[in-house]
Amino acid sequence: MASDAEIFASFSTKDISPSVSLEVCNRGFLSACVRVKEVSIMLAARRLTWARVRSAVAVMAPRGHSLPQAPRLLNNAACALHTRNRTAWQKALTAEEFTLSQTKPGTTIAAVNLLQDQKMLQVRWEDSSVESYPYIWLRDNCQCPNCYHPFSQARRVMLKDLDLSVACVDVKVSNAGEGVKMLWADGHQGTYDAHWLQERAFRGPKPEPRDRECRLRQQLVLHDDHALLTFLESMEVMGVAVVSDVPCEKDQIYSFAKRIGRLKSTPYGETFNMQTRMNPNNLAFTDDCLDMHTDLPCLAAKPEIQMLHVIKEFPGEGGETMLSDGFTAASKLKKNHPEYFDMLAKTLVDFVDVGIEDGVKFHICWRAPVIDLDVGGSIRTVNWHQMSRDSRFQVSSSEAAVKWYSAAFAFRDLLYDADNLVELKLQSGDMIVFDNLRVMHGRQEFCADQGERWLQGGYLEGDSLRSLRRVLREDIAA
Ligand code: OGA
Ligand code: ZN
Ligand code: ZN
């Protein structure tokens, strides 16, 4: 299979449908088009984070226009990229997706006035509405190349060089009302685009504030089918996805679960609260480090998808979440140490968990290899749980036991290898959703004396998510 870089290196502006290219050229929007291409290539090379990609899209819309579909376009493109589906990727860049919205009426400046006492620029728009912009704000946000770097969207002018009493000596309306040119007392000049100014009006409705755009994908998961589909697809392909801004209240996990799938209950309940307890029946309820693991390999019907909702992030140091792709580690093991891979795939291990939860006794155990293969030899599941692995080990000899340990340690090293390990401090409101049969998770130790840490967890049936993913795809295509 061709690598991402090869796939996308062949892209050119021609790949965007001819009518759009023409329209783009006619209006002088070629740069927007080229930027889409640049962004796609950078994305392909995985050199950009999502935040950076979204910023790039925000700047690539030509003056006076916006690309309302940009977040969806890129999300679709990202999914296509994950699945290495070139056709889908191209579809994501089609004309329909790439329509530019026109400048809204009222964006032209009719007149300007310097309110020297108040140190404000007063702008009268064509529709007679008036807006004032403070000098200090204007100087701070000068858009000239010395003061602002458009591609990285970074302010270059330094706070130490700004003066609250900055004085403006002259202002002119430029280009038939499309902008204003300010001349500052120190001789610096800056031009401000009318649309740019209007978007930043201090009073009145504020169209699409930037921070909302940056968080679009996360906030809309529960309300927008496209966003939900993107979420489900990324989770399935990557093994993990995080939704932020879920209200920090107990049992929010139920509404979340209802929207994306069907809960699967276990002896720990339909959902469970991870808080330190006085008499913990599981290490989860202590402040100890939790070695990387998959949850409940001691069940025959293992929970497939896990959700963890952070109701209260830990205020002190520690308690970080660790994630590692068990399939990547297993594939590397197969490549580097095929004999170890075989050992972990063929040796049955007992996992057991005995306890009492909510007054009900349970005793669950299951026997499975660490690497569970399907008939075709592909990895179906990884089972890894140091805490509940039975000391009774059903291998044929003590020598065989030692060999198994060598293999298990090689696997452990790959799991904890910096290339494969992600460590993140989840924040209040985060909901992390991951494939419990593939992605290992763990927790760094923390000190319960330093404050409260509260996570509510639950499991979902994988089939319910995959079903919804197919239904949404079909509905959206229809
Ligand atoms: C668990 C677990 C994670 C955490 O209890 O199985 O993975 O962050 N807990 O407490
Ligand atoms: Zn400047
Ligand atoms: Zn766990």
PDB file of N, CA and C in Angstrom, residues 311-386:
ATOM      1  N   ILE A 311     -15.208  13.863  36.025  1.00  0.00           N
ATOM      2  CA  ILE A 311     -16.115  14.797  36.712  1.00  0.00           C
ATOM      3  C   ILE A 311     -15.276  15.800  37.503  1.00  0.00           C
ATOM      4  N   LYS A 312     -14.221  15.299  38.151  1.00  0.00           N
ATOM      5  CA  LYS A 312     -13.283  16.209  38.832  1.00  0.00           C
ATOM      6  C   LYS A 312     -11.864  15.784  38.492  1.00  0.00           C
ATOM      7  N   GLU A 313     -11.164  16.655  37.769  1.00  0.00           N
ATOM      8  CA  GLU A 313      -9.770  16.327  37.468  1.00  0.00           C
ATOM      9  C   GLU A 313      -8.988  16.443  38.768  1.00  0.00           C
ATOM     10  N   PHE A 314      -7.904  15.680  38.851  1.00  0.00           N
ATOM     11  CA  PHE A 314      -7.110  15.707  40.074  1.00  0.00           C
ATOM     12  C   PHE A 314      -6.340  17.019  40.144  1.00  0.00           C
ATOM     13  N   PRO A 315      -6.493  17.792  41.227  1.00  0.00           N
ATOM     14  CA  PRO A 315      -5.863  19.117  41.275  1.00  0.00           C
ATOM     15  C   PRO A 315      -4.358  19.055  41.540  1.00  0.00           C
ATOM     16  N   GLY A 316      -3.885  17.935  42.110  1.00  0.00           N
ATOM     17  CA  GLY A 316      -2.463  17.855  42.433  1.00  0.00           C
ATOM     18  C   GLY A 316      -1.665  17.252  41.293  1.00  0.00           C
ATOM     19  N   GLU A 317      -0.436  16.860  41.630  1.00  0.00           N
ATOM     20  CA  GLU A 317       0.396  16.215  40.613  1.00  0.00           C
ATOM     21  C   GLU A 317       0.077  14.733  40.558  1.00  0.00           C
ATOM     22  N   GLY A 318       0.147  14.131  39.362  1.00  0.00           N
ATOM     23  CA  GLY A 318      -0.099  12.705  39.223  1.00  0.00           C
ATOM     24  C   GLY A 318      -1.506  12.421  38.739  1.00  0.00           C
ATOM     25  N   GLY A 319      -1.821  11.124  38.647  1.00  0.00           N
ATOM     26  CA  GLY A 319      -3.154  10.723  38.199  1.00  0.00           C
ATOM     27  C   GLY A 319      -3.331  10.796  36.692  1.00  0.00           C
ATOM     28  N   GLU A 320      -2.221  10.985  35.952  1.00  0.00           N
ATOM     29  CA  GLU A 320      -2.338  11.071  34.492  1.00  0.00           C
ATOM     30  C   GLU A 320      -2.820   9.739  33.917  1.00  0.00           C
ATOM     31  N   THR A 321      -3.470   9.841  32.773  1.00  0.00           N
ATOM     32  CA  THR A 321      -3.938   8.654  32.056  1.00  0.00           C
ATOM     33  C   THR A 321      -2.867   8.232  31.054  1.00  0.00           C
ATOM     34  N   MET A 322      -2.589   6.930  31.021  1.00  0.00           N
ATOM     35  CA  MET A 322      -1.634   6.412  30.040  1.00  0.00           C
ATOM     36  C   MET A 322      -2.407   5.572  29.031  1.00  0.00           C
ATOM     37  N   LEU A 323      -2.039   5.690  27.782  1.00  0.00           N
ATOM     38  CA  LEU A 323      -2.695   4.916  26.730  1.00  0.00           C
ATOM     39  C   LEU A 323      -1.634   4.320  25.823  1.00  0.00           C
ATOM     40  N   SER A 324      -1.870   3.099  25.388  1.00  0.00           N
ATOM     41  CA  SER A 324      -0.912   2.482  24.484  1.00  0.00           C
ATOM     42  C   SER A 324      -1.677   1.524  23.573  1.00  0.00           C
ATOM     43  N   ASP A 325      -1.316   1.532  22.300  1.00  0.00           N
ATOM     44  CA  ASP A 325      -2.032   0.686  21.352  1.00  0.00           C
ATOM     45  C   ASP A 325      -1.504  -0.751  21.425  1.00  0.00           C
ATOM     46  N   GLY A 326      -2.310  -1.626  21.991  1.00  0.00           N
ATOM     47  CA  GLY A 326      -1.911  -3.030  22.155  1.00  0.00           C
ATOM     48  C   GLY A 326      -1.687  -3.728  20.821  1.00  0.00           C
ATOM     49  N   PHE A 327      -2.427  -3.307  19.788  1.00  0.00           N
ATOM     50  CA  PHE A 327      -2.260  -3.949  18.477  1.00  0.00           C
ATOM     51  C   PHE A 327      -0.919  -3.560  17.862  1.00  0.00           C
ATOM     52  N   THR A 328      -0.527  -2.305  18.056  1.00  0.00           N
ATOM     53  CA  THR A 328       0.780  -1.882  17.528  1.00  0.00           C
ATOM     54  C   THR A 328       1.883  -2.656  18.235  1.00  0.00           C
ATOM     55  N   ALA A 329       1.765  -2.739  19.567  1.00  0.00           N
ATOM     56  CA  ALA A 329       2.793  -3.457  20.325  1.00  0.00           C
ATOM     57  C   ALA A 329       2.851  -4.912  19.880  1.00  0.00           C
ATOM     58  N   ALA A 330       1.678  -5.529  19.693  1.00  0.00           N
ATOM     59  CA  ALA A 330       1.653  -6.944  19.287  1.00  0.00           C
ATOM     60  C   ALA A 330       2.252  -7.113  17.891  1.00  0.00           C
ATOM     61  N   SER A 331       1.940  -6.170  16.987  1.00  0.00           N
ATOM     62  CA  SER A 331       2.500  -6.286  15.632  1.00  0.00           C
ATOM     63  C   SER A 331       4.016  -6.128  15.643  1.00  0.00           C
ATOM     64  N   LYS A 332       4.489  -5.218  16.483  1.00  0.00           N
ATOM     65  CA  LYS A 332       5.950  -5.050  16.573  1.00  0.00           C
ATOM     66  C   LYS A 332       6.586  -6.294  17.166  1.00  0.00           C
ATOM     67  N   LEU A 333       5.918  -6.870  18.130  1.00  0.00           N
ATOM     68  CA  LEU A 333       6.450  -8.084  18.756  1.00  0.00           C
ATOM     69  C   LEU A 333       6.550  -9.200  17.714  1.00  0.00           C
ATOM     70  N   LYS A 334       5.535  -9.289  16.886  1.00  0.00           N
ATOM     71  CA  LYS A 334       5.520 -10.331  15.852  1.00  0.00           C
ATOM     72  C   LYS A 334       6.697 -10.157  14.901  1.00  0.00           C
ATOM     73  N   LYS A 335       6.988  -8.897  14.599  1.00  0.00           N
ATOM     74  CA  LYS A 335       8.069  -8.605  13.660  1.00  0.00           C
ATOM     75  C   LYS A 335       9.441  -8.843  14.311  1.00  0.00           C
ATOM     76  N   ASN A 336       9.606  -8.328  15.528  1.00  0.00           N
ATOM     77  CA  ASN A 336      10.927  -8.387  16.171  1.00  0.00           C
ATOM     78  C   ASN A 336      11.210  -9.726  16.849  1.00  0.00           C
ATOM     79  N   HIS A 337      10.184 -10.310  17.447  1.00  0.00           N
ATOM     80  CA  HIS A 337      10.374 -11.560  18.197  1.00  0.00           C
ATOM     81  C   HIS A 337       9.224 -12.517  17.910  1.00  0.00           C
ATOM     82  N   PRO A 338       9.202 -13.109  16.718  1.00  0.00           N
ATOM     83  CA  PRO A 338       8.060 -13.973  16.377  1.00  0.00           C
ATOM     84  C   PRO A 338       7.836 -15.092  17.398  1.00  0.00           C
ATOM     85  N   GLU A 339       8.903 -15.548  18.026  1.00  0.00           N
ATOM     86  CA  GLU A 339       8.728 -16.653  18.981  1.00  0.00           C
ATOM     87  C   GLU A 339       7.990 -16.177  20.228  1.00  0.00           C
ATOM     88  N   TYR A 340       8.235 -14.930  20.632  1.00  0.00           N
ATOM     89  CA  TYR A 340       7.509 -14.374  21.774  1.00  0.00           C
ATOM     90  C   TYR A 340       6.040 -14.154  21.424  1.00  0.00           C
ATOM     91  N   PHE A 341       5.842 -13.663  20.210  1.00  0.00           N
ATOM     92  CA  PHE A 341       4.466 -13.425  19.759  1.00  0.00           C
ATOM     93  C   PHE A 341       3.685 -14.744  19.810  1.00  0.00           C
ATOM     94  N   ASP A 342       4.295 -15.807  19.293  1.00  0.00           N
ATOM     95  CA  ASP A 342       3.636 -17.127  19.308  1.00  0.00           C
ATOM     96  C   ASP A 342       3.333 -17.568  20.730  1.00  0.00           C
ATOM     97  N   MET A 343       4.299 -17.324  21.582  1.00  0.00           N
ATOM     98  CA  MET A 343       4.139 -17.736  22.974  1.00  0.00           C
ATOM     99  C   MET A 343       2.929 -17.040  23.607  1.00  0.00           C
ATOM    100  N   LEU A 344       2.816 -15.732  23.363  1.00  0.00           N
ATOM    101  CA  LEU A 344       1.692 -14.987  23.963  1.00  0.00           C
ATOM    102  C   LEU A 344       0.365 -15.305  23.275  1.00  0.00           C
ATOM    103  N   ALA A 345       0.452 -15.742  22.023  1.00  0.00           N
ATOM    104  CA  ALA A 345      -0.786 -16.065  21.305  1.00  0.00           C
ATOM    105  C   ALA A 345      -1.275 -17.472  21.647  1.00  0.00           C
ATOM    106  N   LYS A 346      -0.334 -18.333  22.091  1.00  0.00           N
ATOM    107  CA  LYS A 346      -0.721 -19.740  22.290  1.00  0.00           C
ATOM    108  C   LYS A 346      -0.846 -20.156  23.742  1.00  0.00           C
ATOM    109  N   THR A 347      -0.331 -19.335  24.652  1.00  0.00           N
ATOM    110  CA  THR A 347      -0.397 -19.720  26.065  1.00  0.00           C
ATOM    111  C   THR A 347      -1.654 -19.155  26.716  1.00  0.00           C
ATOM    112  N   LEU A 348      -2.441 -20.020  27.292  1.00  0.00           N
ATOM    113  CA  LEU A 348      -3.666 -19.557  27.959  1.00  0.00           C
ATOM    114  C   LEU A 348      -3.327 -19.059  29.358  1.00  0.00           C
ATOM    115  N   VAL A 349      -3.932 -17.943  29.698  1.00  0.00           N
ATOM    116  CA  VAL A 349      -3.686 -17.319  30.997  1.00  0.00           C
ATOM    117  C   VAL A 349      -5.036 -17.211  31.709  1.00  0.00           C
ATOM    118  N   ASP A 350      -5.044 -17.408  33.022  1.00  0.00           N
ATOM    119  CA  ASP A 350      -6.294 -17.236  33.773  1.00  0.00           C
ATOM    120  C   ASP A 350      -6.367 -15.840  34.356  1.00  0.00           C
ATOM    121  N   PHE A 351      -7.500 -15.236  34.187  1.00  0.00           N
ATOM    122  CA  PHE A 351      -7.765 -13.938  34.818  1.00  0.00           C
ATOM    123  C   PHE A 351      -8.930 -14.137  35.770  1.00  0.00           C
ATOM    124  N   VAL A 352      -8.829 -13.579  36.937  1.00  0.00           N
ATOM    125  CA  VAL A 352      -9.865 -13.828  37.936  1.00  0.00           C
ATOM    126  C   VAL A 352     -10.125 -12.585  38.776  1.00  0.00           C
ATOM    127  N   ASP A 353     -11.352 -12.394  39.143  1.00  0.00           N
ATOM    128  CA  ASP A 353     -11.721 -11.258  39.987  1.00  0.00           C
ATOM    129  C   ASP A 353     -12.870 -11.700  40.903  1.00  0.00           C
ATOM    130  N   VAL A 354     -12.594 -11.651  42.194  1.00  0.00           N
ATOM    131  CA  VAL A 354     -13.589 -12.067  43.179  1.00  0.00           C
ATOM    132  C   VAL A 354     -13.846 -10.896  44.110  1.00  0.00           C
ATOM    133  N   GLY A 355     -15.085 -10.620  44.423  1.00  0.00           N
ATOM    134  CA  GLY A 355     -15.338  -9.495  45.331  1.00  0.00           C
ATOM    135  C   GLY A 355     -16.801  -9.303  45.604  1.00  0.00           C
ATOM    136  N   ILE A 356     -17.087  -8.136  46.121  1.00  0.00           N
ATOM    137  CA  ILE A 356     -18.480  -7.791  46.402  1.00  0.00           C
ATOM    138  C   ILE A 356     -18.680  -6.341  45.990  1.00  0.00           C
ATOM    139  N   GLU A 357     -19.736  -6.098  45.260  1.00  0.00           N
ATOM    140  CA  GLU A 357     -20.015  -4.732  44.796  1.00  0.00           C
ATOM    141  C   GLU A 357     -21.483  -4.442  45.039  1.00  0.00           C
ATOM    142  N   ASP A 358     -21.722  -3.357  45.720  1.00  0.00           N
ATOM    143  CA  ASP A 358     -23.111  -2.967  46.017  1.00  0.00           C
ATOM    144  C   ASP A 358     -23.854  -4.082  46.744  1.00  0.00           C
ATOM    145  N   GLY A 359     -23.133  -4.768  47.632  1.00  0.00           N
ATOM    146  CA  GLY A 359     -23.754  -5.835  48.418  1.00  0.00           C
ATOM    147  C   GLY A 359     -23.899  -7.161  47.684  1.00  0.00           C
ATOM    148  N   VAL A 360     -23.481  -7.209  46.418  1.00  0.00           N
ATOM    149  CA  VAL A 360     -23.642  -8.451  45.651  1.00  0.00           C
ATOM    150  C   VAL A 360     -22.267  -9.070  45.398  1.00  0.00           C
ATOM    151  N   LYS A 361     -22.148 -10.370  45.800  1.00  0.00           N
ATOM    152  CA  LYS A 361     -20.872 -11.051  45.595  1.00  0.00           C
ATOM    153  C   LYS A 361     -20.700 -11.428  44.124  1.00  0.00           C
ATOM    154  N   PHE A 362     -19.461 -11.366  43.658  1.00  0.00           N
ATOM    155  CA  PHE A 362     -19.207 -11.847  42.285  1.00  0.00           C
ATOM    156  C   PHE A 362     -17.926 -12.660  42.257  1.00  0.00           C
ATOM    157  N   HIS A 363     -17.834 -13.535  41.299  1.00  0.00           N
ATOM    158  CA  HIS A 363     -16.651 -14.362  41.081  1.00  0.00           C
ATOM    159  C   HIS A 363     -16.558 -14.590  39.575  1.00  0.00           C
ATOM    160  N   ILE A 364     -15.690 -13.853  38.943  1.00  0.00           N
ATOM    161  CA  ILE A 364     -15.604 -13.962  37.489  1.00  0.00           C
ATOM    162  C   ILE A 364     -14.206 -14.420  37.103  1.00  0.00           C
ATOM    163  N   CYS A 365     -14.129 -15.346  36.174  1.00  0.00           N
ATOM    164  CA  CYS A 365     -12.818 -15.756  35.666  1.00  0.00           C
ATOM    165  C   CYS A 365     -12.950 -16.217  34.229  1.00  0.00           C
ATOM    166  N   TRP A 366     -11.866 -16.080  33.517  1.00  0.00           N
ATOM    167  CA  TRP A 366     -11.851 -16.494  32.114  1.00  0.00           C
ATOM    168  C   TRP A 366     -10.417 -16.827  31.725  1.00  0.00           C
ATOM    169  N   ARG A 367     -10.302 -17.730  30.812  1.00  0.00           N
ATOM    170  CA  ARG A 367      -8.978 -18.164  30.370  1.00  0.00           C
ATOM    171  C   ARG A 367      -8.792 -17.737  28.920  1.00  0.00           C
ATOM    172  N   ALA A 368      -7.742 -17.023  28.655  1.00  0.00           N
ATOM    173  CA  ALA A 368      -7.509 -16.515  27.287  1.00  0.00           C
ATOM    174  C   ALA A 368      -6.035 -16.204  27.093  1.00  0.00           C
ATOM    175  N   PRO A 369      -5.563 -16.250  25.858  1.00  0.00           N
ATOM    176  CA  PRO A 369      -4.175 -15.849  25.620  1.00  0.00           C
ATOM    177  C   PRO A 369      -4.051 -14.328  25.682  1.00  0.00           C
ATOM    178  N   VAL A 370      -2.852 -13.835  25.918  1.00  0.00           N
ATOM    179  CA  VAL A 370      -2.628 -12.381  25.943  1.00  0.00           C
ATOM    180  C   VAL A 370      -2.938 -11.785  24.570  1.00  0.00           C
ATOM    181  N   ILE A 371      -2.479 -12.478  23.529  1.00  0.00           N
ATOM    182  CA  ILE A 371      -2.790 -12.011  22.175  1.00  0.00           C
ATOM    183  C   ILE A 371      -3.749 -13.023  21.564  1.00  0.00           C
ATOM    184  N   ASP A 372      -4.965 -12.598  21.344  1.00  0.00           N
ATOM    185  CA  ASP A 372      -5.999 -13.495  20.858  1.00  0.00           C
ATOM    186  C   ASP A 372      -6.158 -13.303  19.348  1.00  0.00           C
ATOM    187  N   LEU A 373      -5.901 -14.353  18.588  1.00  0.00           N
ATOM    188  CA  LEU A 373      -5.941 -14.236  17.123  1.00  0.00           C
ATOM    189  C   LEU A 373      -7.227 -14.838  16.569  1.00  0.00           C
ATOM    190  N   ASP A 374      -7.670 -14.294  15.433  1.00  0.00           N
ATOM    191  CA  ASP A 374      -8.820 -14.923  14.782  1.00  0.00           C
ATOM    192  C   ASP A 374      -8.327 -16.028  13.855  1.00  0.00           C
ATOM    193  N   VAL A 375      -9.251 -16.699  13.180  1.00  0.00           N
ATOM    194  CA  VAL A 375      -8.831 -17.848  12.359  1.00  0.00           C
ATOM    195  C   VAL A 375      -7.868 -17.444  11.259  1.00  0.00           C
ATOM    196  N   GLY A 376      -7.964 -16.197  10.818  1.00  0.00           N
ATOM    197  CA  GLY A 376      -7.055 -15.742   9.770  1.00  0.00           C
ATOM    198  C   GLY A 376      -5.701 -15.289  10.301  1.00  0.00           C
ATOM    199  N   GLY A 377      -5.518 -15.351  11.620  1.00  0.00           N
ATOM    200  CA  GLY A 377      -4.238 -14.954  12.196  1.00  0.00           C
ATOM    201  C   GLY A 377      -4.137 -13.472  12.513  1.00  0.00           C
ATOM    202  N   SER A 378      -5.234 -12.721  12.314  1.00  0.00           N
ATOM    203  CA  SER A 378      -5.206 -11.292  12.680  1.00  0.00           C
ATOM    204  C   SER A 378      -5.510 -11.149  14.161  1.00  0.00           C
ATOM    205  N   ILE A 379      -4.962 -10.077  14.746  1.00  0.00           N
ATOM    206  CA  ILE A 379      -5.188  -9.879  16.182  1.00  0.00           C
ATOM    207  C   ILE A 379      -6.634  -9.446  16.399  1.00  0.00           C
ATOM    208  N   ARG A 380      -7.317 -10.175  17.253  1.00  0.00           N
ATOM    209  CA  ARG A 380      -8.708  -9.839  17.535  1.00  0.00           C
ATOM    210  C   ARG A 380      -8.803  -9.044  18.831  1.00  0.00           C
ATOM    211  N   THR A 381      -8.043  -9.455  19.815  1.00  0.00           N
ATOM    212  CA  THR A 381      -8.141  -8.881  21.150  1.00  0.00           C
ATOM    213  C   THR A 381      -6.794  -8.985  21.839  1.00  0.00           C
ATOM    214  N   VAL A 382      -6.492  -8.039  22.682  1.00  0.00           N
ATOM    215  CA  VAL A 382      -5.392  -8.253  23.622  1.00  0.00           C
ATOM    216  C   VAL A 382      -5.983  -8.317  25.032  1.00  0.00           C
ATOM    217  N   ASN A 383      -5.450  -9.200  25.840  1.00  0.00           N
ATOM    218  CA  ASN A 383      -5.907  -9.378  27.221  1.00  0.00           C
ATOM    219  C   ASN A 383      -4.715  -9.149  28.131  1.00  0.00           C
ATOM    220  N   TRP A 384      -4.791  -8.144  28.932  1.00  0.00           N
ATOM    221  CA  TRP A 384      -3.597  -7.760  29.691  1.00  0.00           C
ATOM    222  C   TRP A 384      -4.032  -7.106  30.981  1.00  0.00           C
ATOM    223  N   HIS A 385      -3.804  -7.765  32.073  1.00  0.00           N
ATOM    224  CA  HIS A 385      -4.263  -7.214  33.344  1.00  0.00           C
ATOM    225  C   HIS A 385      -3.436  -7.824  34.464  1.00  0.00           C
ATOM    226  N   GLN A 386      -2.366  -7.159  34.784  1.00  0.00           N
ATOM    227  CA  GLN A 386      -1.428  -7.630  35.794  1.00  0.00           C
ATOM    228  C   GLN A 386      -2.125  -7.880  37.138  1.00  0.00           C
TER     229      GLN A 386
END
